[in-house]
Coordinates of C-alpha atoms and ligand atoms in Angstrom, one line a residue:
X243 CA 0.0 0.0 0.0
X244 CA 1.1 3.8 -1.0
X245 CA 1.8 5.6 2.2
X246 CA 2.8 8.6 0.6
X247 CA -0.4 10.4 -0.2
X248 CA -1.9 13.6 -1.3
X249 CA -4.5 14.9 0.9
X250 CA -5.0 12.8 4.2
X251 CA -8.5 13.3 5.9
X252 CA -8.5 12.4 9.9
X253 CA -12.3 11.5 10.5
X254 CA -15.3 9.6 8.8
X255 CA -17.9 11.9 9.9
X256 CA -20.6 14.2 7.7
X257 CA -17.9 17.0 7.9
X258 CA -16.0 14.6 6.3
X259 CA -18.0 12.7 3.8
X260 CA -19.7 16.5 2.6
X261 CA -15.9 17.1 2.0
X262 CA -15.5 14.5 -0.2
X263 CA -19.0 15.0 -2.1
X264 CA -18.0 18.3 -2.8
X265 CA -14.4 17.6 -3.9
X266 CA -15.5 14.3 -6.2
X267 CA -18.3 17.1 -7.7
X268 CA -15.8 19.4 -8.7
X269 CA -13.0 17.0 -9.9
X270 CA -13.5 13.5 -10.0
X271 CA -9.6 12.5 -10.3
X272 CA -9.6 13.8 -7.0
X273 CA -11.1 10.1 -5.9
X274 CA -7.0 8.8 -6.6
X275 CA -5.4 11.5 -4.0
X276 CA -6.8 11.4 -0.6
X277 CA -7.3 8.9 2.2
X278 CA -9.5 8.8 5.0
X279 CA -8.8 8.0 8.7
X280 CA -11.1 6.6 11.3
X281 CA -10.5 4.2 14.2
X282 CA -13.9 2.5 13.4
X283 CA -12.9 1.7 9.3
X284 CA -16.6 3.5 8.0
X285 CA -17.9 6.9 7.7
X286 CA -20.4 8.4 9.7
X287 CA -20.0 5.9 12.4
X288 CA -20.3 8.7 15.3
X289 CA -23.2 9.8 14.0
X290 CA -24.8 6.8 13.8
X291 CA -24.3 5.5 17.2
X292 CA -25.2 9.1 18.6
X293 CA -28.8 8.8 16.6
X294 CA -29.4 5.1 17.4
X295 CA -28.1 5.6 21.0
X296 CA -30.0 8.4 21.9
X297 CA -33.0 6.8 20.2
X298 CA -33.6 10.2 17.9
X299 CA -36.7 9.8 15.6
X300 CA -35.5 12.5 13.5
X301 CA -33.1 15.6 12.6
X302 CA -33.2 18.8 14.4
X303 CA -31.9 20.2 10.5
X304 CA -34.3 20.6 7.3
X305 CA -33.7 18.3 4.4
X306 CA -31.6 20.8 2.1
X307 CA -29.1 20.1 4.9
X308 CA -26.4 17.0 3.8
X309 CA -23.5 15.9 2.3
X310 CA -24.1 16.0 -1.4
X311 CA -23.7 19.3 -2.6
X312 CA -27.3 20.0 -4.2
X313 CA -29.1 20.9 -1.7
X314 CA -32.6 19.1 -3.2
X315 CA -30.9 15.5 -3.7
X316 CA -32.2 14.3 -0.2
X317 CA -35.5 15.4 -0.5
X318 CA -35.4 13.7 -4.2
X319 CA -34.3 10.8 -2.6
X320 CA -37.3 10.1 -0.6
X321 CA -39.8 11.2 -2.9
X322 CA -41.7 8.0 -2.2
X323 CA -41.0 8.0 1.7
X324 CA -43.0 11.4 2.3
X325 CA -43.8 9.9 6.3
X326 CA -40.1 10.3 7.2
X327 CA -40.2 14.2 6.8
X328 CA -41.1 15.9 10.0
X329 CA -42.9 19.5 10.8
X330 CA -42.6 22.1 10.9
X331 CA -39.4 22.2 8.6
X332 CA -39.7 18.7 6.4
X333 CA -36.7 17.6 9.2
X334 CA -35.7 14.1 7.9
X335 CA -35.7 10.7 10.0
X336 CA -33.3 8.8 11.3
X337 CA -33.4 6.4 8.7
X338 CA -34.1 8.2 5.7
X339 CA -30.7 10.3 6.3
X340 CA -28.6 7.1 6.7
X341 CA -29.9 5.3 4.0
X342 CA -29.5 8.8 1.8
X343 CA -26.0 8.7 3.5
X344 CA -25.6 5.2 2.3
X345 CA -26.6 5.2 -1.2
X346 CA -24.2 8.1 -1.5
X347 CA -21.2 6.4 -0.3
X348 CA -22.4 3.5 -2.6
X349 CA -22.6 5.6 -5.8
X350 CA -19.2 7.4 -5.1
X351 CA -17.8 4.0 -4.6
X352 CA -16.6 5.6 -1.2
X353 CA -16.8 2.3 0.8
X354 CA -13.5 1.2 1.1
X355 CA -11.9 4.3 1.5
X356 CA -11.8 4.7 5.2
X357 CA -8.8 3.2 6.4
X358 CA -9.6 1.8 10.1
X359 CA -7.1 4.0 12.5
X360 CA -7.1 6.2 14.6
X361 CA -4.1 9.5 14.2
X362 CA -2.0 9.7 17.2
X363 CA 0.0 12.3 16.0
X364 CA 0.8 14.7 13.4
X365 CA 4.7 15.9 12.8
X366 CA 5.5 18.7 10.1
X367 CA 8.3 17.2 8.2
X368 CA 9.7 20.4 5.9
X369 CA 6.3 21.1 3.9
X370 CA 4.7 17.9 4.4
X371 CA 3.2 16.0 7.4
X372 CA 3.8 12.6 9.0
X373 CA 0.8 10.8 10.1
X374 CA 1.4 8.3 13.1
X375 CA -1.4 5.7 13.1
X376 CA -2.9 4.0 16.0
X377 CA -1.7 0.3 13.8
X378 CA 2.0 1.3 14.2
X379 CA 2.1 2.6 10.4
X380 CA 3.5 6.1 9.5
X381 CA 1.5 7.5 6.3
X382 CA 3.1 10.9 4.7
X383 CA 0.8 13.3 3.2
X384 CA 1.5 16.4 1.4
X385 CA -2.1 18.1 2.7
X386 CA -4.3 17.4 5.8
X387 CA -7.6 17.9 6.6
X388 CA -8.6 17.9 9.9
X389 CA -13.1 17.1 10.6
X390 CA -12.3 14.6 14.0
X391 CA -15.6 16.3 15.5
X392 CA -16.3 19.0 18.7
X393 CA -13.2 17.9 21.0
X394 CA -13.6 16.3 24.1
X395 CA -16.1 15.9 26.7
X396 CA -17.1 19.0 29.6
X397 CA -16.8 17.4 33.0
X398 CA -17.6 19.5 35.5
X399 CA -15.6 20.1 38.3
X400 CA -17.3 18.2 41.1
X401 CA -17.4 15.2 38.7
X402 CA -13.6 15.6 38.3
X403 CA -13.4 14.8 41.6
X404 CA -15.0 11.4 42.3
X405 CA -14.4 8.3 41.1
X406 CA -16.0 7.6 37.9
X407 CA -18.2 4.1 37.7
X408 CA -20.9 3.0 34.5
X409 CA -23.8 5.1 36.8
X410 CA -21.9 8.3 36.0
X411 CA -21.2 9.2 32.1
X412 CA -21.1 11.4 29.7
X413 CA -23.8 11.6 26.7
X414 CA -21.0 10.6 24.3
X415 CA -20.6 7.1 26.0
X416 CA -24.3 6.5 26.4
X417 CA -25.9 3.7 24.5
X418 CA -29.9 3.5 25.2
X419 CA -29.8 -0.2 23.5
X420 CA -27.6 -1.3 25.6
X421 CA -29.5 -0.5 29.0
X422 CA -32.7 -1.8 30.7
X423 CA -33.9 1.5 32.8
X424 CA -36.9 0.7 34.1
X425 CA -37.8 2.2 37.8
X426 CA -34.8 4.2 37.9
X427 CA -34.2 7.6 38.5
X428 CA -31.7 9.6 36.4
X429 CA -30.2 13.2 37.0
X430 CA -28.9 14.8 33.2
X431 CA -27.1 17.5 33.9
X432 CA -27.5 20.2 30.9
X433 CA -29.9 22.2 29.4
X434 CA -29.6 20.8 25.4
X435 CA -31.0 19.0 22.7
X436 CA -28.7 16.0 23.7
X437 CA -30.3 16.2 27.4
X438 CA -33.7 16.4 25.8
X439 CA -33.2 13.4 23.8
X440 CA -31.6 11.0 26.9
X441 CA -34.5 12.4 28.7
X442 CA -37.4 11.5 26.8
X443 CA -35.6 8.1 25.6
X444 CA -35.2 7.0 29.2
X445 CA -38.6 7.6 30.3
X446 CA -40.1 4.9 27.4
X447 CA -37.9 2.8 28.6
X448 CA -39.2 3.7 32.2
X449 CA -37.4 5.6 34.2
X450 CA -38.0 8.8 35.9
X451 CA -35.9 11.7 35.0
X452 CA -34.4 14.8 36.7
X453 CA -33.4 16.8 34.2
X454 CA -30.8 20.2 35.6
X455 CA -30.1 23.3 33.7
X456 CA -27.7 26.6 34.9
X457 CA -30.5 28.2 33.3
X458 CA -33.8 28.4 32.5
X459 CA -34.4 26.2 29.7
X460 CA -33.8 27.5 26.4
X461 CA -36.6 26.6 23.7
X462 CA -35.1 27.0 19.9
X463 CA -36.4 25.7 16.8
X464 CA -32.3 25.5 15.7
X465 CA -29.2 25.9 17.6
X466 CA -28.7 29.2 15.7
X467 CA -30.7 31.7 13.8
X468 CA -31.5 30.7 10.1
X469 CA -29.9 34.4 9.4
X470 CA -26.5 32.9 9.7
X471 CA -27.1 30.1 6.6
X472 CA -26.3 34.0 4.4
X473 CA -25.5 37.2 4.2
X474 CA -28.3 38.6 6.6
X475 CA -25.8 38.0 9.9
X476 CA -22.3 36.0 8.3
X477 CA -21.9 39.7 6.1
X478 CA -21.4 41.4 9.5
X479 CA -19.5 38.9 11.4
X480 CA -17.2 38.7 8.6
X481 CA -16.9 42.0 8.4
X482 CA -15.7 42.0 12.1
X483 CA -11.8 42.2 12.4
X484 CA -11.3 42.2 16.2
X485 CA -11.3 38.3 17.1
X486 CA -12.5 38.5 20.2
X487 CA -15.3 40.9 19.3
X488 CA -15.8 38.3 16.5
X489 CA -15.3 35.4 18.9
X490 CA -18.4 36.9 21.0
X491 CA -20.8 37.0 18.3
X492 CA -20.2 33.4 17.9
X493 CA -21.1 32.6 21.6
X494 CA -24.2 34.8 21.6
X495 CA -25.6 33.7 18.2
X496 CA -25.2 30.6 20.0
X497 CA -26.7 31.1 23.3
X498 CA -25.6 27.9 25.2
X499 CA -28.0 24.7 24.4
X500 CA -31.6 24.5 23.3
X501 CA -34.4 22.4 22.6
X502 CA -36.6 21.9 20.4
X503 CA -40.3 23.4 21.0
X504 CA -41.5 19.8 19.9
X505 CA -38.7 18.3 22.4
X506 CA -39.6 21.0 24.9
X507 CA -43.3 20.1 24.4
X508 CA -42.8 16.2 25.1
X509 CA -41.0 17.1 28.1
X510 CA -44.1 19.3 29.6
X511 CA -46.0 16.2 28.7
X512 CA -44.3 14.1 30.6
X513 CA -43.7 16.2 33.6
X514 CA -47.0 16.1 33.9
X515 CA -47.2 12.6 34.1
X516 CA -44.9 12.4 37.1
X517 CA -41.7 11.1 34.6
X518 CA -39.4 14.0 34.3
X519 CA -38.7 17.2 36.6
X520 CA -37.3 20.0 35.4
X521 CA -34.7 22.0 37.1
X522 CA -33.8 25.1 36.1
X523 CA -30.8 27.1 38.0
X524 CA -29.9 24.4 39.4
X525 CA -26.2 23.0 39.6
X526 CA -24.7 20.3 41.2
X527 CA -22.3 20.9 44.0
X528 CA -21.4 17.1 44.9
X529 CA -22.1 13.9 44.2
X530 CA -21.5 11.2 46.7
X531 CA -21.7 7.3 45.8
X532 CA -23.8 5.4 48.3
X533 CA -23.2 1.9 47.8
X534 CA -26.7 1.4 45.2
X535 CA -27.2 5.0 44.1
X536 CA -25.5 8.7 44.7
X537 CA -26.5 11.1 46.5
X538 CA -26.3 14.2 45.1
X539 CA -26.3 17.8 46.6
X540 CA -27.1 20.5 44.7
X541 CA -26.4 24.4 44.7
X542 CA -30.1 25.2 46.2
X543 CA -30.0 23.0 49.2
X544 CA -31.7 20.0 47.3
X545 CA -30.5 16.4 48.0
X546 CA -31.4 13.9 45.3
X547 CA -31.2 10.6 45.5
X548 CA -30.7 8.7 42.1
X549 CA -29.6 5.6 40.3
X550 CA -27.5 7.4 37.3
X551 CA -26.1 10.3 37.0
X552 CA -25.7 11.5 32.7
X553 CA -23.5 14.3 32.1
X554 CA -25.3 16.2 28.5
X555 CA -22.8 19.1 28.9
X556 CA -21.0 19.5 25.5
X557 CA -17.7 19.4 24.2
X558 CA -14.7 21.6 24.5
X559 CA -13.2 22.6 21.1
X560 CA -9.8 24.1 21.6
X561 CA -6.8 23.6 19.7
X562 CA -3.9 24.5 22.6
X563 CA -5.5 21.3 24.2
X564 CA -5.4 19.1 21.2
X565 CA -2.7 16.3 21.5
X566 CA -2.8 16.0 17.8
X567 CA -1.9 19.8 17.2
X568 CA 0.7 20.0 19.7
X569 CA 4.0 19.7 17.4
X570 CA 1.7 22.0 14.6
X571 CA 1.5 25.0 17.2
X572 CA 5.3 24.6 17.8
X573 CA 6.1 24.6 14.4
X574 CA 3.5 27.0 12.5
X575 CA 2.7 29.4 16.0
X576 CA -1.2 30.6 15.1
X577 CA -3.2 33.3 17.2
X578 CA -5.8 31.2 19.3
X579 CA -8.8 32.6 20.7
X580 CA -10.3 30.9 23.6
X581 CA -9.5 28.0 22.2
X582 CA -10.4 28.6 18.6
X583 CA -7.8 28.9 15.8
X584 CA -8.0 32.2 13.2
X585 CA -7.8 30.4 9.8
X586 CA -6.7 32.2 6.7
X587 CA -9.8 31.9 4.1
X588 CA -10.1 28.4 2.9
X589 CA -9.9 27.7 6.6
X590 CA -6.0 26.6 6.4
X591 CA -3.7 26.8 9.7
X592 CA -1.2 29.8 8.5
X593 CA 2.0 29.1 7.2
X594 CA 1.1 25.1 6.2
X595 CA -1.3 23.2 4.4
X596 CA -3.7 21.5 6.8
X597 CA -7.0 22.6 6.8
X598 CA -9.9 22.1 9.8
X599 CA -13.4 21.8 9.7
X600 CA -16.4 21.8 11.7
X601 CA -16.1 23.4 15.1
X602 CA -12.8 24.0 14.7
X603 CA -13.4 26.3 12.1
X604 CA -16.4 28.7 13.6
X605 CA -14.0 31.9 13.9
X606 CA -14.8 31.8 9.9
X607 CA -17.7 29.8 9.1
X608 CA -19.9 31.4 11.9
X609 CA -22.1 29.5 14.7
X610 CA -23.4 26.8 12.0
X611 CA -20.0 25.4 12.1
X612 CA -19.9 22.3 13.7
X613 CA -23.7 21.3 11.6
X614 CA -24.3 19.8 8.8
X615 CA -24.7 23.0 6.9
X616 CA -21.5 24.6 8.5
X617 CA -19.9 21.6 6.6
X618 CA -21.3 22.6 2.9
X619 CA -19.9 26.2 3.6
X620 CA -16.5 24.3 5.0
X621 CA -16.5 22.7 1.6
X622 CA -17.0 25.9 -0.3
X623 CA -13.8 27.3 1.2
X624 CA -11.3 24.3 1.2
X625 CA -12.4 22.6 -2.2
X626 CA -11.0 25.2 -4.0
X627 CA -7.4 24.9 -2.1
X628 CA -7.6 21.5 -2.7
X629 CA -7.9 22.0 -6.3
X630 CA -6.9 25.0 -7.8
X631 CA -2.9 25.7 -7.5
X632 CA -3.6 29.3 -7.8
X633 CA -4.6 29.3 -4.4
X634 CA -2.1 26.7 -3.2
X635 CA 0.3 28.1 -0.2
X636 CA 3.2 29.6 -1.8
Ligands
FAD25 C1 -27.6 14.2 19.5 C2 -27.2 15.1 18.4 C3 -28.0 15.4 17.3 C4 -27.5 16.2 16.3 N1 -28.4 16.6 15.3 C5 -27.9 17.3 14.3 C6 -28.8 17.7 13.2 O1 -29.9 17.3 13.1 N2 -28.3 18.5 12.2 C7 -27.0 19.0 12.2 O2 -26.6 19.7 11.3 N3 -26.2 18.6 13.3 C8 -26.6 17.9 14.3 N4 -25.8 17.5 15.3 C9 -24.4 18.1 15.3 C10 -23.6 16.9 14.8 O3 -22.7 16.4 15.8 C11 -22.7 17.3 13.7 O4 -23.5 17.8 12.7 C12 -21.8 16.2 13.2 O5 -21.9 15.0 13.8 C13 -20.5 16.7 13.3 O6 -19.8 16.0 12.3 P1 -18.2 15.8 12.4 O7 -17.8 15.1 11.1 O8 -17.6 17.1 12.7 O9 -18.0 14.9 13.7 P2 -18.3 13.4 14.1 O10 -19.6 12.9 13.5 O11 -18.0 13.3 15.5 O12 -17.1 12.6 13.3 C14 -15.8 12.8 13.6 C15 -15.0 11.5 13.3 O13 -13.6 11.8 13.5 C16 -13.0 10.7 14.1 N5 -11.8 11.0 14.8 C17 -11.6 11.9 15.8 N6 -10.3 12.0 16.1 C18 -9.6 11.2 15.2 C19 -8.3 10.9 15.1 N7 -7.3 11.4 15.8 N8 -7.9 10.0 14.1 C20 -8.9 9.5 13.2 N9 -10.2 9.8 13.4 C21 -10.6 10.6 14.4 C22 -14.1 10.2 15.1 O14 -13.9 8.8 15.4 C23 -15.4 10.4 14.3 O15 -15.8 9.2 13.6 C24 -26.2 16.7 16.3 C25 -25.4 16.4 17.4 C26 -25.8 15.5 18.4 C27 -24.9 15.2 19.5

C-alpha cells in the first residue's frame, strides 16, 4: 500500500464525507489523491451511534441540509417515503438520512476508502506531514484535513473529583440499547438537545428523569438563527476584524444549548405525568456514591437521591489542548482565541497546508460550524485549495 499520499483526511464523519462530495463534484480524479482515517474503518459511524443511541426519531436540521452538494438531492431521494419528513421544517428521519447517507457512499464508490485507525499524532516534516497511526504505520501526506468532530467531553468540576463508575457518564458514551432503565431515576445534567433526547428516551424505557439546567431552559427551533445560513448576519461577522469581538458574536448567536419546542413540548407532557422534573438554576455541587445510588447535593440546598447520573454538557473545542496539534503549534505558531484557531480563508492553519473543519473552524464559518450545513460552507472554502494551485500556499 502507497503511504505517501496527497490529501490525508482524519475523521469519517458528515464533515467529512460532505468534504469529499464536494471535492468528487468538482474534480473527479480527485477520488485517486486522498485517504480517509477513522478508528472504526466507515464513515459516519459517530453519528450513527449518537442517533441510534439516543434513540432520535429524526433531525433537528431541514432536508436541504447533507453531504451531497445539491441541496434538493435528499428530498429527491425520498420522494416515495414522504412519512419520514417531520414538521414544521420537512426535518428528515433517522433512517431516511442514513440510508441517503448510504446510497451516496455507494454511488461514489466511497466504501472502502476509510482506512480503520485512529491519528496519534501529526509531525510537520519540511512542507509535508507525517501521520502516526494507531496500527503502528506512518503515512506521509502532502495536505491534511482535519473534521475529528467537537473535541472532548465538559466534566464539570465536582465530577472531576470522584471516582467515575458506569452510573456516571457522559452523553457521548451512552448507548440507550444497551440499558434496561426501568424504575430508575436519572439526574442529566444540561440544558440541550442531547439532554432532551436521553431524557425522553429514558422515560419509554421507564425511568423517571431529573433533568438540571444553569438556566432556564432555552426553547429554539435550531441551535442558531437561520440568518446565519447568508448574508443577513455572516456579512457582519465577517466583516468584524477584532477576534475576540468576533469570537463573542459566535457565543451569543449561539446562546448555550436548546431544545426543540416539539422536544420542549414532550418534556411538559411528561412532567406532567410524574416522569421527568425539570430543574432550572440548578447545579450540582457534589455527588456522593452510596453503595446502590449517589447522593447528590445541589447548589439550592436539594438532595437527590438517584440511580444514574448523565452528564449532557458539551464538548470543549480548543486547539492549545489538542494532542494531535501539539507539534503544529510549535512549528507554524497561530493566534488562538479561547480555544479557537483564526484560519486564513479556505480555513487553512497559516504558514502550512492543513486545513480544519467543523467546530474547529467557527471563527470563519460562523455559529453553524460544527452542523451539517457549516460543513457545505467548509467545503465551499477548502475545495477550491484542494484543487486550484492558484490558491495553493506559496
Ligand atoms: C444528538 C445530536 C444530534 C444532532 N443533530 C444534528 C442535526 O440534526 N443536524 C446537524 O446539522 N447537526 C446535528 N448535530 C451536530 C452533529 O454532531 C454534527 O452535525 C456532526 O456529527 C459533526 O460532524 P463531524 O464530522 O464534525 O463529527 P463526528 O460525527 O463526531 O465525526 C468525527 C469523526 O472523527 C473521528 N476522529 C476523531 N479523532 C480522530 C483521530 N485522531 N484520528 C482518526 N479519526 C478521528 C471520530 O472517530 C469520528 O468518527 C447533532 C449532534 C448531536 C450530539
Amino acid at each position: 500500500m502507497k503511504t505517501s499520499i496527497d490529501i490525508a483526511i482524519i475523521g469519517a464523519g458528515p464533515q467529512a464525507l460532505t468534504l469529499v462530495m464536494h471535492l468528487l463534484q468538482k474534480k473527479k480524479t480527485m477520488k485517486k489523491r486522498f485517504m480517509v482515517f477513522d478508528p472504526s474503518g466507515r464513515w459516519m459511524h459517530q453519528w450513527h451511534h449518537q442517533f441510534g443511541g439516543f434513540q432520535i426519531s429524526h433531525l433537528r436540521s431541514p432536508s436541504a441540509h447533507h453531504p451531497h452538494p445539491n441541496p434538493q438531492a435528499l428530498r429527491t431521494f425520498g420522494e416515495h417515503r414522504r412519512n419520514e419528513f417531520f414538521p414544521p421544517y420537512d426535518l428528515p428521519g433517522t433512517q431516511l438520512f442514513q440510508d441517503f447517507c448510504e446510497d451516496l457512499i455507494q454511488n461514489w464508490q466511497l466504501q472502502n476508502t476509510v482506512y480503520p485507525a485512529r491519528v496519534l499524532s501529526l509531525t510537520p516534516v519540511q512542507r509535508k506531514f507525517q501521520l502516526h497511526l494507531s496500527t503502528g504505520e506512518t503515512f506521509t501526506a502532502r495536505r491534511v484535513v482535519l473534521a475529528i468532530g467537537a473535541g472532548k467531553p465538559i466534566i464539570p468540576d465536582w465530577a472531576k473529583q470522584i471516582q467515575w463508575r458506569d452510573r456516571l457518564c457522559h452523553s457521548s458514551q451512552i448507548d440507550l440499547r444497551k440499558l434496561n432503565l426501568r424504575g430508575e431515576r436519572i439526574l442529566i445534567v444540561g440544558g440541550g438537545l442531547t439532554s432532551g433526547h436521553l431524557a425522553l428516551s429514558a422515560t419509554k424505557q421507564g425511568a423517571t428523569v431529573i433533568l438540571m439546567a444553569r438556566r432556564n431552559f432555552q426553547e429554539k427551533l435550531f441551535d442558531a438563527d437561520p440568518g446565519w445560513l447568508g448574508p443577513k448576519y455572516l456579512k457582519g461577522f465577517w466583516a468584524e476584524t477584532d477576534w475576540y469581538q468576533r469570537f463573542r458574536l459566535l457565543e451569543t448567536a449561539r446562546n448555550g444549548g436548546s431544545m426543540t419546542p416539539s422536544v420542549m413540548t414532550q418534556l411538559r407532557q411528561q412532567q406532567h405525568q410524574g416522569k421527568v422534573i425539570l430543574s432550572p438554576q440548578c447545579e450540582v455541587e457534589q455527588a456522593v456514591w452510596q453503595e446502590n445510588h449517589w447522593d447528590v447535593y445541589c447548589n439550592n440546598s436539594q438532595l437527590l437521591n438517584v440511580d444514574r447520573i448523565w452528564l449532557g454538557t458539551g464538548h470543549q473545542t480548543n486547539v492549545e489542548e489538542h494532542p494531535l496539534l501539539s507539534l503544529i503549534r510549535e512549528r507554524y505558531p497561530l493566534q488562538v482565541i479561547n480555544g479557537l484557531p483564526v484560519l486564513d480563508s479556505h480555513l487553512r492553519w497559516r504558514g502550512c497546508e492543513l486545513f480544519m473543519m467543523g467546530a474547529y473552524a467557527g471563527l470563519q464559518v460562523g455559529p453553524v460550524a460544527r452542523n451539517l450545513a457549516g460543513a457545505r460552507m467548509a467545503s465551499d472554502l477548502i475545495v477550491p485549495a484542494l484543487t486550484k494551485s492558484s490558491v495553493a500556499l506559496k
